[in-house]
C-alpha positions in Angstrom: 181.1 240.8 58.2 177.4 241.4 58.8 176.6 237.9 57.3 179.0 236.2 59.8 177.5 238.2 62.7 174.0 237.2 61.7 175.0 233.5 61.4 176.7 233.5 64.8 173.5 235.0 66.3 171.3 232.3 64.8 173.6 229.5 66.1 173.7 231.0 69.6 169.9 231.4 69.6 169.4 227.8 68.6 171.8 226.5 71.2 170.1 228.5 73.9 166.7 227.2 72.9 167.9 223.6 72.9 169.4 224.1 76.4 166.2 225.7 77.7 164.1 222.8 76.2 166.3 220.3 77.9 165.5 221.9 81.3 161.7 221.6 80.7 159.9 218.6 82.3 159.4 215.7 79.9 156.0 215.3 78.3 156.4 211.6 77.9 154.1 209.3 79.9 155.9 207.5 82.7 156.7 203.8 81.9 154.1 201.3 82.8 155.1 199.2 85.8 155.1 195.5 84.9 155.2 193.4 88.0 157.5 190.3 88.0 155.7 187.1 87.1 154.1 185.2 90.0 156.1 182.1 90.8 154.1 179.0 89.9 154.6 175.8 91.9 155.8 172.8 89.9 155.6 169.1 91.1 158.7 168.3 89.0 161.6 167.1 91.2 163.0 164.6 93.6 161.6 164.2 97.1 162.2 162.2 100.3 160.0 161.9 103.3 158.3 159.7 106.0 154.9 158.2 106.6 152.8 156.7 109.4 149.4 155.1 109.6 147.2 152.1 110.2 147.4 148.6 108.6 144.1 146.8 108.7 142.2 143.6 107.6 145.6 141.9 107.0 144.4 138.5 105.8 146.5 135.5 106.7 144.6 132.7 105.1 145.7 129.1 105.7 144.7 126.3 103.5 145.6 123.1 105.4 145.5 119.6 104.1 145.8 116.4 106.2 145.4 113.4 103.9 142.1 113.8 102.0 140.7 116.4 104.4 141.2 120.1 103.5 140.4 123.0 105.8 140.5 126.8 105.2 141.2 129.1 108.1 141.3 132.9 107.7 142.4 135.4 110.4 142.7 139.2 110.2 145.0 141.5 112.1 145.4 145.2 112.5 148.2 147.4 113.7 150.6 150.4 113.3 152.7 151.1 110.3 155.5 153.6 109.8 158.4 154.2 107.4 159.9 156.3 104.7 159.8 157.0 101.0 161.8 158.5 98.1 160.6 159.4 94.6 160.6 161.6 91.6 157.7 163.5 89.9 157.6 165.1 86.5 154.8 167.6 85.6 153.6 167.9 82.0 152.1 171.3 81.4 151.4 174.1 83.9 148.1 175.6 82.9 145.8 177.3 85.5 143.0 175.0 86.5 140.2 175.9 88.9 142.2 179.0 89.8 139.0 180.6 91.2 138.7 178.0 93.9 140.9 179.1 96.9 141.7 175.6 98.1 143.7 174.9 94.9 145.9 178.0 95.4 145.3 179.4 91.9 148.5 178.1 90.5 149.2 175.9 87.5 147.9 172.4 86.8 148.7 169.5 84.5 149.5 165.8 84.3 152.0 164.5 86.8 153.8 161.2 86.4 156.4 159.7 88.7 157.9 156.7 90.6 158.1 156.1 94.3 159.9 153.5 96.5 158.9 153.0 100.2 159.4 150.6 103.1 157.5 150.5 106.3 157.4 148.6 109.6 154.1 146.8 110.2 152.8 145.5 113.5 150.7 142.7 112.1 150.5 139.6 114.3 147.9 136.8 114.7 147.9 133.6 116.8 145.2 131.0 117.0 144.7 127.2 117.3 142.8 124.9 115.0 142.4 121.1 115.2 144.8 121.0 118.1 147.5 122.8 116.1 148.9 126.2 116.9 148.9 128.7 114.1 150.9 131.9 113.9 151.3 134.5 111.2 153.2 137.8 111.2 154.1 140.5 108.7 157.2 142.5 109.9 157.4 145.0 107.1 155.9 146.0 103.7 157.6 147.9 100.9 156.7 148.9 97.4 158.2 150.3 94.2 155.3 152.0 92.4 154.5 154.2 89.5 152.3 157.3 90.1 150.1 159.3 87.8 147.8 162.1 88.6 146.3 165.5 88.0 147.8 168.6 89.5 145.2 171.2 90.6 147.5 174.0 91.5 149.1 173.2 94.9 147.1 169.9 95.1 147.8 166.6 93.4 145.2 163.7 93.1 146.9 160.5 92.0 146.6 156.8 91.5 149.5 154.4 92.0 150.4 150.7 91.5 153.4 148.4 91.2 155.6 145.9 92.9 155.3 145.0 96.6 157.4 143.0 99.0 157.2 142.1 102.7 158.8 140.1 105.5 156.4 137.3 106.4 156.6 134.6 109.1 154.3 131.7 109.7 154.1 128.6 111.8 151.6 125.7 111.5 152.5 123.0 114.0 156.1 122.1 113.4 156.2 123.7 109.9 157.6 127.2 109.7 158.1 130.0 107.1 160.4 133.1 107.3 161.1 134.9 104.1 160.6 138.0 102.0 157.5 137.5 99.9 156.7 139.4 96.8 153.5 140.6 95.0 151.8 143.8 94.0 150.2 146.9 95.5 147.8 149.5 94.2 145.9 152.5 95.6 145.7 156.3 95.4 145.9 159.5 97.4 146.0 163.2 97.5 149.0 165.5 98.2 149.2 169.2 99.0 152.1 171.6 98.9 152.4 174.1 101.7 154.3 177.4 101.7 158.1 177.1 101.9 158.1 179.5 104.8 156.1 177.0 107.0 157.7 175.9 110.2 157.7 172.2 109.0 160.3 173.1 106.3 163.1 172.2 108.7 165.4 171.1 105.9 164.9 174.3 103.9 163.8 172.3 100.9 162.4 173.6 97.7 158.9 172.7 98.9 157.1 170.6 101.5 154.1 168.5 100.7 151.6 166.6 102.9 149.8 163.5 101.7 147.1 161.0 102.6 147.2 157.6 100.9 145.5 154.3 100.7 147.3 151.1 99.5 146.2 147.5 99.1 149.0 144.9 99.0 149.0 141.3 98.1 152.1 139.2 98.8 151.0 136.0 97.3 151.0 132.5 98.8 153.6 130.2 100.3 153.6 126.5 101.1 154.6 125.0 104.4 155.5 121.4 104.8 154.5 119.6 107.9 154.7 116.3 109.8 153.1 113.3 108.1 150.5 114.3 105.5 150.1 117.8 106.8 150.8 120.7 104.4 149.7 124.3 104.6 149.5 127.1 102.1 149.6 130.7 103.6 148.3 133.7 101.7 149.2 137.3 102.9 147.4 140.5 101.9 146.1 143.7 103.6 145.4 147.4 103.5 147.2 150.5 104.6 145.9 154.0 105.3 148.6 156.5 106.1 149.7 160.1 106.1 153.1 161.4 105.0 155.3 164.4 104.6 157.7 164.9 101.7 160.6 167.3 101.3 161.2 168.3 97.7 164.9 168.6 97.0 166.8 170.3 94.2 169.4 167.5 93.9 170.3 167.9 90.2 169.1 171.4 89.3 165.4 170.6 89.0 163.2 173.7 88.8 162.9 175.4 92.2 159.5 174.9 93.6 157.9 178.0 95.0 154.4 178.2 96.4 153.2 181.7 95.8 150.7 183.4 98.1 149.4 186.8 96.9 
């Protein structure tokens, strides 16, 4: 009987001690707060946008032959250009580059490759007379389909570009005329910068908005015009474009959401 009483006393004492210990404050260190990862901007994804700028030194060169005599006439024209573009970028790697330089945003960097198609109206028109003949040349629009490759420096992208070019060209030499879509090539480069998604320019609520400045040189080749008698002319069209643009990065097919972080 005494043994059972002692055993019961021990059990009750142990239970009381356990309950008392449970009421004491924990001696464990509080968990260390781990902040969520900072979103890093990525250039990967589809985009669509617009552009406007200045076309200059558009060279409409005429090589005119009348019998055994051959003359070369070159005229340059300048004017407004504006249009739109659509494209896709893919970023390879996302390693911080120049993070200490504020202008680059401190986000990731890497190689960016892509493709872009654009078309733009051009106000390029020249008229002159030579040898008693009226000459006229006009480029109504210029478009391109180009590859792009560049280096991402956080929120900035520096790139080179090149590829196929086409344009609507018209020309008249005397009674001979030309009106067609000519083809050739284009090359150039530019810089693009991603701005915060909360910016007022993000009117379409896209994954990101980017601004760009770009230079392109285009060459649409040469075309031959037939004329009266022994008169023939060969017209060559090329020029330069400097323009600015805005792109809206879209998440059409589940591409990674682009977030420009600012902390």
